[in-house]
mmCIF file of C-alpha atoms and ligand atoms in Angstrom:
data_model
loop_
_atom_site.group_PDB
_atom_site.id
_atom_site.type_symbol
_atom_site.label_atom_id
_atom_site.label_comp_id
_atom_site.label_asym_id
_atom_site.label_seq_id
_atom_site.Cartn_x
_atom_site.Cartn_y
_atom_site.Cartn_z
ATOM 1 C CA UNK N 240 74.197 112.021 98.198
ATOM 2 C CA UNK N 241 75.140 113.687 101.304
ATOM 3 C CA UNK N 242 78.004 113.053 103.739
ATOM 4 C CA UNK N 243 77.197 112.144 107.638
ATOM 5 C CA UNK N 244 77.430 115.514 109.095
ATOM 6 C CA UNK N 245 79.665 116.241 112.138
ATOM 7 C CA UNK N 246 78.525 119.462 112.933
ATOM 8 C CA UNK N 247 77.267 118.920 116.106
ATOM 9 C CA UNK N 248 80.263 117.024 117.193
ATOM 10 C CA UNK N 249 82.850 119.710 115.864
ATOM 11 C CA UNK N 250 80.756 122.532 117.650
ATOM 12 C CA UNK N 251 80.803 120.973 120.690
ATOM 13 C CA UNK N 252 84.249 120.166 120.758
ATOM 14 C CA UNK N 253 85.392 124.000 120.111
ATOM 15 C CA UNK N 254 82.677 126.431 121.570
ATOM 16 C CA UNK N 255 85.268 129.229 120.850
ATOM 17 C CA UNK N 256 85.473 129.245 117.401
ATOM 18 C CA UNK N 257 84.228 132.210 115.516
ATOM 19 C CA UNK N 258 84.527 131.159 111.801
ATOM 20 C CA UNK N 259 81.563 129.451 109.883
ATOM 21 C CA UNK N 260 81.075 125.717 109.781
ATOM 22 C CA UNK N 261 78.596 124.211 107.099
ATOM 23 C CA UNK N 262 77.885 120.841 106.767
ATOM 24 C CA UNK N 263 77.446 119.273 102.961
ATOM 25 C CA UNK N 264 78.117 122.493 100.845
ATOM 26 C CA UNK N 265 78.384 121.974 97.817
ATOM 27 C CA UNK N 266 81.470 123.376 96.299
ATOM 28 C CA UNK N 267 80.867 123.411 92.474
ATOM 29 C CA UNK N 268 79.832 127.099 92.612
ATOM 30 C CA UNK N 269 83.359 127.639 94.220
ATOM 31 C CA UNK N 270 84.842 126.408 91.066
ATOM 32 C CA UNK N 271 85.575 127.836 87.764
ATOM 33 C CA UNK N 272 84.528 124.182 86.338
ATOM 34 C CA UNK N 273 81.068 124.698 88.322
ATOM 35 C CA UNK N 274 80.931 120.553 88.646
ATOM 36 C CA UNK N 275 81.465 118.406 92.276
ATOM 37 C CA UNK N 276 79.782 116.933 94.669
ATOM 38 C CA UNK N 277 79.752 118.877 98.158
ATOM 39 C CA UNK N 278 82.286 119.361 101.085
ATOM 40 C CA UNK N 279 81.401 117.106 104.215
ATOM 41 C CA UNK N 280 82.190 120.611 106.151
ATOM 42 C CA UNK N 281 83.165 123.828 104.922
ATOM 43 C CA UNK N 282 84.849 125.923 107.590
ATOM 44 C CA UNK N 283 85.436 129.529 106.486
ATOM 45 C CA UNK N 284 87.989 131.284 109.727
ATOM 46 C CA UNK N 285 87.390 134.852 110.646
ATOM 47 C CA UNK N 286 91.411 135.398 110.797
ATOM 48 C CA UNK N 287 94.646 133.548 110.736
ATOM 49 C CA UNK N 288 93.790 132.815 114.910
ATOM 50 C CA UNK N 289 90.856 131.223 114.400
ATOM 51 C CA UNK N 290 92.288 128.765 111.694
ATOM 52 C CA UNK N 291 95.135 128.380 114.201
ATOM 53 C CA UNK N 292 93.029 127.269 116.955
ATOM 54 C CA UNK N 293 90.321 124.750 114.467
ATOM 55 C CA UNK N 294 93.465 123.226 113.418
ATOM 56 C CA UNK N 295 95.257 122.574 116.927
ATOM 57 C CA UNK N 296 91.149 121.257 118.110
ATOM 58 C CA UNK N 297 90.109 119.031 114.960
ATOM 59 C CA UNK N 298 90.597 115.408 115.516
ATOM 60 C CA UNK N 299 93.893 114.493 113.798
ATOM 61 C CA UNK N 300 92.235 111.600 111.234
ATOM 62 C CA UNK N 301 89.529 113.971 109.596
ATOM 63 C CA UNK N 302 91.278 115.319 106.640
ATOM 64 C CA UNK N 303 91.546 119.106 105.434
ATOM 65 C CA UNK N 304 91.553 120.664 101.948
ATOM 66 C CA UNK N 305 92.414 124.166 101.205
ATOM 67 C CA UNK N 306 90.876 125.949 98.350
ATOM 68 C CA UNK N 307 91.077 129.128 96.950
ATOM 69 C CA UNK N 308 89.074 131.040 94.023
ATOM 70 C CA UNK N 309 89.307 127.529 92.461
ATOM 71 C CA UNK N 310 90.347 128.116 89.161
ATOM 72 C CA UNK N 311 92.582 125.207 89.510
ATOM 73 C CA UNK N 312 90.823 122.505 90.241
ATOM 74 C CA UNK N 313 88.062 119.440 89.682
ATOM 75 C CA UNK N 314 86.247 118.877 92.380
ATOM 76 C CA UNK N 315 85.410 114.944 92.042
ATOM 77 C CA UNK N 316 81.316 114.679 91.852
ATOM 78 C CA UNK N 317 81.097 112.204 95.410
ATOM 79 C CA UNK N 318 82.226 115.764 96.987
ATOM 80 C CA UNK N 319 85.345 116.072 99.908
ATOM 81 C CA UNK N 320 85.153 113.969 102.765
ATOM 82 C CA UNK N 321 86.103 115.638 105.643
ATOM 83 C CA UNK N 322 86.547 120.030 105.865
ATOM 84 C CA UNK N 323 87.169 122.116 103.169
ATOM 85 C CA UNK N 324 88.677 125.105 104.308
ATOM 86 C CA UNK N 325 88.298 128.351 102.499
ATOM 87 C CA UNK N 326 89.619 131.878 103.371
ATOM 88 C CA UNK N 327 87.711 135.253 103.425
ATOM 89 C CA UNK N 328 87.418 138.740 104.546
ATOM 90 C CA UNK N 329 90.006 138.043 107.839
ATOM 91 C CA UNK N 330 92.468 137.147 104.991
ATOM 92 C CA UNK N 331 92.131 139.932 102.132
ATOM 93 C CA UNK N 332 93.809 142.320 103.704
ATOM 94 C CA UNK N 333 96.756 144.471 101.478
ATOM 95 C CA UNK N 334 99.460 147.037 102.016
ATOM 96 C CA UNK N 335 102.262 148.549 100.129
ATOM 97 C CA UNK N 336 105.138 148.474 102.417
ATOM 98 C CA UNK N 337 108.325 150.331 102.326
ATOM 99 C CA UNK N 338 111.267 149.288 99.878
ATOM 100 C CA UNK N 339 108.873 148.751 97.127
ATOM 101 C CA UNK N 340 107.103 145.849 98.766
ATOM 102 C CA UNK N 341 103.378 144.576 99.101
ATOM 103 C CA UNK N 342 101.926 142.775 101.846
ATOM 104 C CA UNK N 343 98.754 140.461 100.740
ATOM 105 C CA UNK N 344 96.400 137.936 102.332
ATOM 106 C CA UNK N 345 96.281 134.993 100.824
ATOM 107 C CA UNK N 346 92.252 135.204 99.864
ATOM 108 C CA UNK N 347 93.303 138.747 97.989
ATOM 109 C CA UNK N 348 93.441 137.857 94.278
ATOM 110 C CA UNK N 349 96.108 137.947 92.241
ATOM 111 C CA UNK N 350 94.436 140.824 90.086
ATOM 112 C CA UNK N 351 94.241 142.859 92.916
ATOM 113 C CA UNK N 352 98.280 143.065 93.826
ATOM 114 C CA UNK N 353 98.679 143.296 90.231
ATOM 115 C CA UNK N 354 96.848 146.978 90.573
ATOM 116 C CA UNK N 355 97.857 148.003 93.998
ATOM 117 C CA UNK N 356 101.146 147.599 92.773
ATOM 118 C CA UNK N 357 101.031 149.563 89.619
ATOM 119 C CA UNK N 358 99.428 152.258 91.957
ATOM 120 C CA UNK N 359 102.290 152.325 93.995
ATOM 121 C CA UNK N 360 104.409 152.825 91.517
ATOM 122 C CA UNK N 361 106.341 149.088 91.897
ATOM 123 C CA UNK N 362 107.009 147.201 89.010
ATOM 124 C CA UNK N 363 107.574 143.551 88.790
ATOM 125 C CA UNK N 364 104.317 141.839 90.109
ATOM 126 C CA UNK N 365 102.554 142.792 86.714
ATOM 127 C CA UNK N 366 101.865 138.910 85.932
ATOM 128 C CA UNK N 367 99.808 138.589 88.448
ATOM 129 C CA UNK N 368 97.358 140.149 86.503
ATOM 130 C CA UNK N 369 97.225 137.414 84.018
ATOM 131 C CA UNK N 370 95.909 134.661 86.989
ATOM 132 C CA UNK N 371 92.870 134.062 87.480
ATOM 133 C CA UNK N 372 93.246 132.978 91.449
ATOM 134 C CA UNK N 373 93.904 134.261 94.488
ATOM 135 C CA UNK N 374 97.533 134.608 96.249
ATOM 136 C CA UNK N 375 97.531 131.238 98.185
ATOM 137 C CA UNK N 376 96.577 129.366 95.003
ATOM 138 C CA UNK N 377 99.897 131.434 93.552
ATOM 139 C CA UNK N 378 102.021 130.386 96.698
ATOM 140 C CA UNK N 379 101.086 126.743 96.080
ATOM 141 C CA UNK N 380 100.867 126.870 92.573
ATOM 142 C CA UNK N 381 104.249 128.796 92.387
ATOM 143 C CA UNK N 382 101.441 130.800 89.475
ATOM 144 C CA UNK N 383 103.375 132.756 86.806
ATOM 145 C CA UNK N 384 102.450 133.905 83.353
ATOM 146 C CA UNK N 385 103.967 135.958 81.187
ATOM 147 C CA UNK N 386 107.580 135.726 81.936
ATOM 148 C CA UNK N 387 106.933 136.145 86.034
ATOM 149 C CA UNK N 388 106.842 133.726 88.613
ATOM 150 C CA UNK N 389 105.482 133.880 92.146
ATOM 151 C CA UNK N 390 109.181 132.322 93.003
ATOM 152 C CA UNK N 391 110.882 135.462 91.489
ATOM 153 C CA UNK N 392 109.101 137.988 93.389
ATOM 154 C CA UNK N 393 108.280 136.154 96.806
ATOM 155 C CA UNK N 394 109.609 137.726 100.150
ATOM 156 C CA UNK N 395 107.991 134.920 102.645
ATOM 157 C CA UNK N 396 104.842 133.589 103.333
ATOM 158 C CA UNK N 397 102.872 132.774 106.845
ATOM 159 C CA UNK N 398 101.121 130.003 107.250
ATOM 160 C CA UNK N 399 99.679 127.469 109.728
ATOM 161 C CA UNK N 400 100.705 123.617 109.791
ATOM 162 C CA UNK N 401 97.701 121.067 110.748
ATOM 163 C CA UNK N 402 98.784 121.394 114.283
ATOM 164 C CA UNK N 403 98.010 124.986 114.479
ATOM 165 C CA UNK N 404 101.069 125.740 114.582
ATOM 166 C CA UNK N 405 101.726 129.470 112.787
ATOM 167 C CA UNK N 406 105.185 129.884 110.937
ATOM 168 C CA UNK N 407 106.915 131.711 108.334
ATOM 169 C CA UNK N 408 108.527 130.641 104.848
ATOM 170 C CA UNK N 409 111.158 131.947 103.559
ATOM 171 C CA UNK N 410 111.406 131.911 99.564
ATOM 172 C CA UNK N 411 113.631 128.702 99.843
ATOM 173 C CA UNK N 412 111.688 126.956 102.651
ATOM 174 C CA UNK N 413 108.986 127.320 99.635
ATOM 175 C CA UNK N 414 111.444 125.250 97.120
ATOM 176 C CA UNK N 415 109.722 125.810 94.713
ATOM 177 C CA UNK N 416 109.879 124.529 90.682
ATOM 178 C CA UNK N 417 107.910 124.987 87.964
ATOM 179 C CA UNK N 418 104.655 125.108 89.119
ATOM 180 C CA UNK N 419 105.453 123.369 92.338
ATOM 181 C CA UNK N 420 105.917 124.077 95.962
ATOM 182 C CA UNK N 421 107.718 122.366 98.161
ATOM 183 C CA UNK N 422 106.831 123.592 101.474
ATOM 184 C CA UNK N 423 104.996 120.687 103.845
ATOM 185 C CA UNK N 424 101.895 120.122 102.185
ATOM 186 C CA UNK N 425 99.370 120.159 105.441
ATOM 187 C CA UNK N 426 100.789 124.261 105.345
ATOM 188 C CA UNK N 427 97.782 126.285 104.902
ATOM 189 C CA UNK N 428 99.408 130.076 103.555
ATOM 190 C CA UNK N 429 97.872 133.054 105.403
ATOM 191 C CA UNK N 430 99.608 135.707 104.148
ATOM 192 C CA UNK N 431 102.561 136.799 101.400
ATOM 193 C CA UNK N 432 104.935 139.587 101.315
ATOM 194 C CA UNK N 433 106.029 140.260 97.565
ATOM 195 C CA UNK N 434 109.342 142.288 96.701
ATOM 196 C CA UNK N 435 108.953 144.683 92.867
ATOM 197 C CA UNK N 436 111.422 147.477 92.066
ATOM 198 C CA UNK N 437 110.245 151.169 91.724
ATOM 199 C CA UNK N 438 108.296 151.552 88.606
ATOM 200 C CA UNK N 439 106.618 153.965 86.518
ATOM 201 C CA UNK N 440 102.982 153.291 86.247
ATOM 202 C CA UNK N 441 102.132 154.485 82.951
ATOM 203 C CA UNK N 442 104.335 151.522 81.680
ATOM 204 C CA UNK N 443 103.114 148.851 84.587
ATOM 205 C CA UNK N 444 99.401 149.765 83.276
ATOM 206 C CA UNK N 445 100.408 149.545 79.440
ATOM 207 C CA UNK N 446 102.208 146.052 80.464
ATOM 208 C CA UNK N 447 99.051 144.787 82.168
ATOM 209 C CA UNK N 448 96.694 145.768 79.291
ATOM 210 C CA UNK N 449 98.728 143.896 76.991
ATOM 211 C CA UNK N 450 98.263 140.914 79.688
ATOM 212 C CA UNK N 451 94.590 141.182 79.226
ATOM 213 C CA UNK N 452 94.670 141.818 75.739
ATOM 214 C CA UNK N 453 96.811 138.623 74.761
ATOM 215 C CA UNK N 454 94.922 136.347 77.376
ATOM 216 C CA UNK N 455 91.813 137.013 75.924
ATOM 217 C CA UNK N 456 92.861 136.620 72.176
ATOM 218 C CA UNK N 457 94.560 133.151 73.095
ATOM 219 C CA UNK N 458 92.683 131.543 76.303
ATOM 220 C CA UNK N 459 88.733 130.545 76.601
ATOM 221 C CA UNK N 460 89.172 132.768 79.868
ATOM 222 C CA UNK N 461 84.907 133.493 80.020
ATOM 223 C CA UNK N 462 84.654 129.850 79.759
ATOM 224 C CA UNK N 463 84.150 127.496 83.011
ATOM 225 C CA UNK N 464 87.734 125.847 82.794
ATOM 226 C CA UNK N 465 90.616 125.191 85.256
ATOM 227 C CA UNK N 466 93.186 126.865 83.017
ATOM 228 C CA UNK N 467 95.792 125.335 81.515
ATOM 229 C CA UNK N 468 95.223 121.131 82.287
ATOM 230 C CA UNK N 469 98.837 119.714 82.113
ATOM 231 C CA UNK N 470 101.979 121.029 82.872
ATOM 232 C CA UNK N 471 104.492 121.613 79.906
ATOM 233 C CA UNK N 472 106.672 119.081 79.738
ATOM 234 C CA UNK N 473 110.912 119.760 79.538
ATOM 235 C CA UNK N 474 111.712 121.751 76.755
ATOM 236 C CA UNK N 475 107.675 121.018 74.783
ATOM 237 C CA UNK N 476 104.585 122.476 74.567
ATOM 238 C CA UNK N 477 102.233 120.630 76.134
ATOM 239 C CA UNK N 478 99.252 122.162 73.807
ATOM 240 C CA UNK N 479 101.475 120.948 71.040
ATOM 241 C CA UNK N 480 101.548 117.842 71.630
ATOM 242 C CA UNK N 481 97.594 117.563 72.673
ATOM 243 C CA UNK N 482 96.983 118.726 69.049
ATOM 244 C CA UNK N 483 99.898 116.173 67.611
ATOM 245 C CA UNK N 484 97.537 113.615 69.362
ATOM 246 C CA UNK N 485 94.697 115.245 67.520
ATOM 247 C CA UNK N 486 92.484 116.046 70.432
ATOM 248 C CA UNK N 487 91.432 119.893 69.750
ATOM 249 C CA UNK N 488 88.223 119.964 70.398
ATOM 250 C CA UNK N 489 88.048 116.432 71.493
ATOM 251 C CA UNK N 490 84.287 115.219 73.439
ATOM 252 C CA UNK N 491 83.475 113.546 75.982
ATOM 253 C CA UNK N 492 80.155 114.134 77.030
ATOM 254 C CA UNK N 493 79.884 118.116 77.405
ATOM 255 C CA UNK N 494 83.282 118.302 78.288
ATOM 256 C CA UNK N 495 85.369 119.263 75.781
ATOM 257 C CA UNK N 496 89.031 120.206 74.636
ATOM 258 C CA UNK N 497 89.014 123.799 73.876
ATOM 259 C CA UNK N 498 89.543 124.352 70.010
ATOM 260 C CA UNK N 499 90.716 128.022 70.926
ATOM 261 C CA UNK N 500 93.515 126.644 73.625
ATOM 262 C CA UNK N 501 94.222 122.400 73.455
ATOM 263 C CA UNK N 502 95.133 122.435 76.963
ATOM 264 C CA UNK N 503 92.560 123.721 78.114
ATOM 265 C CA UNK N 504 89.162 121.745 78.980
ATOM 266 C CA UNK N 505 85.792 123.026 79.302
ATOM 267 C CA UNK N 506 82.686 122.618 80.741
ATOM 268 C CA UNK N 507 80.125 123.266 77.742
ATOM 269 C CA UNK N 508 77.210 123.021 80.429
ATOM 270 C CA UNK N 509 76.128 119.813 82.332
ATOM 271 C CA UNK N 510 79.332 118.192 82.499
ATOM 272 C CA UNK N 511 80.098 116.272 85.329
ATOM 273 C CA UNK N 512 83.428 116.252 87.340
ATOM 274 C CA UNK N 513 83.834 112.460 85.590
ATOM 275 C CA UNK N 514 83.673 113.687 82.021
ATOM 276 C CA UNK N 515 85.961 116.384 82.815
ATOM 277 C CA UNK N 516 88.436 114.453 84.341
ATOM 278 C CA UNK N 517 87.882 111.219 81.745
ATOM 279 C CA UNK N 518 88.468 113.618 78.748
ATOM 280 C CA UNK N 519 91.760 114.503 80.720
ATOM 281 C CA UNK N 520 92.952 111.141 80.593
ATOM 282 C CA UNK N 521 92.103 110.159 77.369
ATOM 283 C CA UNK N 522 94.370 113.154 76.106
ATOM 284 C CA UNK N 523 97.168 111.966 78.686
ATOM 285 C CA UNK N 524 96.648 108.436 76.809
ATOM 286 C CA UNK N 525 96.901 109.630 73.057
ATOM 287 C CA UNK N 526 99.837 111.994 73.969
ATOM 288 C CA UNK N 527 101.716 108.936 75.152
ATOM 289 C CA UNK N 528 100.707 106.810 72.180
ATOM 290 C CA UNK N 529 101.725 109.155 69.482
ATOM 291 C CA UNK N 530 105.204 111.001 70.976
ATOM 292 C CA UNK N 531 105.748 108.963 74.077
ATOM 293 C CA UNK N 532 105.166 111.795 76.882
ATOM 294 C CA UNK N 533 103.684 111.484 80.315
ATOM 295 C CA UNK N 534 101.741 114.750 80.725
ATOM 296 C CA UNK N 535 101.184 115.490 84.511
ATOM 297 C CA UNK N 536 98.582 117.299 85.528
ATOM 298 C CA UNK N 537 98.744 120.740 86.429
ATOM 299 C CA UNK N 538 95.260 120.478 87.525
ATOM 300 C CA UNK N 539 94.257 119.545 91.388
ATOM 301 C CA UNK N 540 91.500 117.110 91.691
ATOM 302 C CA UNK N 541 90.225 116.774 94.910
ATOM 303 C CA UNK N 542 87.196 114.571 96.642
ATOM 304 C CA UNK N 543 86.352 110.903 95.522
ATOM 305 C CA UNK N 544 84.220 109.498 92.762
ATOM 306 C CA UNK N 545 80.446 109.684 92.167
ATOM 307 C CA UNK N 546 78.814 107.504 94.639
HETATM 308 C C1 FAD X 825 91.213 130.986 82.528
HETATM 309 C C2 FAD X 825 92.362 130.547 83.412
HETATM 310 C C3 FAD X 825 93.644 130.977 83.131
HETATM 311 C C4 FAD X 825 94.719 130.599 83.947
HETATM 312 N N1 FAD X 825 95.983 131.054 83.640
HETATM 313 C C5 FAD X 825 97.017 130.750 84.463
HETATM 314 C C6 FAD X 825 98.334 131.264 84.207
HETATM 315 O O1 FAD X 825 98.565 131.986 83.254
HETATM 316 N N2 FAD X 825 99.338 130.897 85.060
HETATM 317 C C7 FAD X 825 99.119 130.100 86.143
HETATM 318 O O2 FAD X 825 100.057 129.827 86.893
HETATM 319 N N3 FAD X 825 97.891 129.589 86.384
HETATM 320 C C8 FAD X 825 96.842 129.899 85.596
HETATM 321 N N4 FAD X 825 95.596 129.382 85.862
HETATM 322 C C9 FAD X 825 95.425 128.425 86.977
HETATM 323 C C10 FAD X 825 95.072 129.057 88.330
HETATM 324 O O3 FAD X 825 94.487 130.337 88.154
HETATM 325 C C11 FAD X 825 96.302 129.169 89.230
HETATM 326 O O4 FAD X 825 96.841 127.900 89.528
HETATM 327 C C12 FAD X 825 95.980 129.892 90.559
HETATM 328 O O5 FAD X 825 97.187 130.194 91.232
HETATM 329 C C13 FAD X 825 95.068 129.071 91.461
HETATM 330 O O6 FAD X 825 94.602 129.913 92.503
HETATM 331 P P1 FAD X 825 93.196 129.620 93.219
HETATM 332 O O7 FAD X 825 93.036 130.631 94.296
HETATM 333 O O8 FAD X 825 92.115 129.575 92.208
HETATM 334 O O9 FAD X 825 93.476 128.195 93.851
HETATM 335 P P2 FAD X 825 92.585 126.864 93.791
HETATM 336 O O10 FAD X 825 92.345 126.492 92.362
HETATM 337 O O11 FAD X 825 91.396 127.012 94.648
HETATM 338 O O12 FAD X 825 93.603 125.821 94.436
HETATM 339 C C14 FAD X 825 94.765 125.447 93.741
HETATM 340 C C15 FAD X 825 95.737 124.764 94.702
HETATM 341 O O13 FAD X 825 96.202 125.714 95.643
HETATM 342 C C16 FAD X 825 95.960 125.253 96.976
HETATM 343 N N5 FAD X 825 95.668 126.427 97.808
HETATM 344 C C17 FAD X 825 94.758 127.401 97.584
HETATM 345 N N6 FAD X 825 94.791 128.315 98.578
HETATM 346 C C18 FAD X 825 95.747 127.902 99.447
HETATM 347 C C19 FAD X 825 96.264 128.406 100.688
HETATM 348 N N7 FAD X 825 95.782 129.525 101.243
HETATM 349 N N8 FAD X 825 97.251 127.713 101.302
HETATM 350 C C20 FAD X 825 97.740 126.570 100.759
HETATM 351 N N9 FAD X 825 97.290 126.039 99.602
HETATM 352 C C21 FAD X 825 96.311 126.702 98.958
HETATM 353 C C22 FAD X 825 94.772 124.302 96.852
HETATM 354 O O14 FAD X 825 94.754 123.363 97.909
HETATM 355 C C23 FAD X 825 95.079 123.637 95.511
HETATM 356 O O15 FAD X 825 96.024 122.613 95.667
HETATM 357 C C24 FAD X 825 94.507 129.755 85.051
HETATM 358 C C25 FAD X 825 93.193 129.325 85.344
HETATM 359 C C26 FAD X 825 92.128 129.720 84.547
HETATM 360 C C27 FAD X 825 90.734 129.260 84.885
#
């Protein structure tokens, strides 16, 4: 089922705009999980000034979601009401900068600093090779893997508030925590500037192999997943206690708890956003029976329910 479209309104109401509006897109291709329903509007800016300018013109109730390479999230199967917003080309622009620094746009992905940097010569930024996304997923996700953290190695990020407005974050105007960021959630990141240390990259490259090598042992990484589901609780596992719950490999419908990884879920082909996402809580629910813990997700679900 398709959402009323507001094309024709939106257009009108900003004949400048140069990015590209499409009305009921469906965004399941856009997502590792390959399930949801569509997005009322996607809106893809040509550069950080044309995301400024939507922003400052779009009528203040109709809601905006950012999303990345999507490799965290369920999209819900009744789709996004409102725009989705997703960068491209105006924001995958990168450059090594002096004092051992790289600047990135926030649709460049993660992989990609990973190797500009070892080209360069800067160590440090080597776990980036190990996520899946692209850098404004890591500046909201506060991504790390591997020892690193987007916290440790941030600089500051631009970004622009749902007024338009453009502004800078420092690292502590992020505050971030594990796999949180604190920075005013309507912030949509444009750009990142990421600190390493000089490097040899001989060892960066052997560091990074051994990323690749590990991930794929340990993680269903070819699978369509959204990575790892729930956060780790303090001081557990939270794959530990999915299997103390006994849900490796857990069903429901075609979505199923990876045996390889427990905290993982997959999409074994034809599952809907609902299975996913009903699995999910039925793991949350025997984790709490059997050792008491509240697993949050780690996951973003966005969108509303099948309709
Ligand atoms: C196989 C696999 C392995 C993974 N391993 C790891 C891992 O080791 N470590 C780890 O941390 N994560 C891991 N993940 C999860 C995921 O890759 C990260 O969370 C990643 O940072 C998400 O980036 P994305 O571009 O895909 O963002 P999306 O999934 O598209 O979005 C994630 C969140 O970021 C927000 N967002 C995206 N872009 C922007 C922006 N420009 N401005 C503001 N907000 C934005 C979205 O609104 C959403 O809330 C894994 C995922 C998979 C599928």
């Amino acid at each position: 089922m398709n959402f009323l479209d507001i094309l024709p309104a939106l257009k009108a109401q900003m004949p400048a705009l140069r990015g590209r509006l499409i009305a009921n897109q469906p965004l399941a291709e856009l997502t590792w999980f390959r399930v949801g329903g569509p997005a009322q509007v996607l809106f893809m800016p040509e550069d950080e000034q044309d995301l400024s300018h939507f922003l400052s013109q779009l009528p203040p109730d109709v809601p905006i979601t950012v999303i990345g390479l999507g490799s965290n999230l369920i999209v819900r199967d009744g789709g996004v009401p409102g725009v989705v917003i997703r960068l491209g080309r105006g924001f995958g622009d990168i450059a090594v900068e002096e004092g051992s620094r790289i600047r990135a746009g926030t649709a460049v992905p993660d992989v990609k600093v990973a190797r500009a940097a070892q080209e360069a010569a800067i160590a440090g930024l080597s776990f980036l090779r190990g996520i899946p996304g692209a850098i404004g997923g890591a500046l909201r996700m506060n991504g790390g893997a591997y020892g690193g953290e987007t916290k440790d190695v941030l600089v500051s990020a631009r970004g622009v508030d749902r007024g338009g407005r453009i502004g800078t974050f420092t690292n502590a105007n992020m505050h971030y925590t594990y796999r949180h960021c604190g920075a005013p959630e309507d912030v949509i990141f444009t750009e990142a500037i990421f600190q390493g240390a000089p490097g040899d990259p001989a060892i960066i490259g052997a560091e990074m192999d051994k990323i690749t090598e590990s991930r794929e042992a340990t993680q269903p990484i070819k699978s369509r997943t959204g990575g790892s589901t729930f956060k780790n609780p303090p001081g557990r596992k939270a794959w530990q206690l999915i299997d103390t719950a006994g849900c490796r490999g857990l069903r429901v419908g075609a979505a199923q708890v990876s045996e390889l990884h427990c905290n993982f879920l997959i999409n074994q082909g034809g599952a809907s956003a609902a299975d996913i996402e009903t699995l999910g809580e039925t793991v949350r629910a025997r984790v709490r029976e059997t050792s008491g813990v509240d697993l949050e997700w780690e996951i973003k679900r966005i969108g509303v329910a099948g309709r």
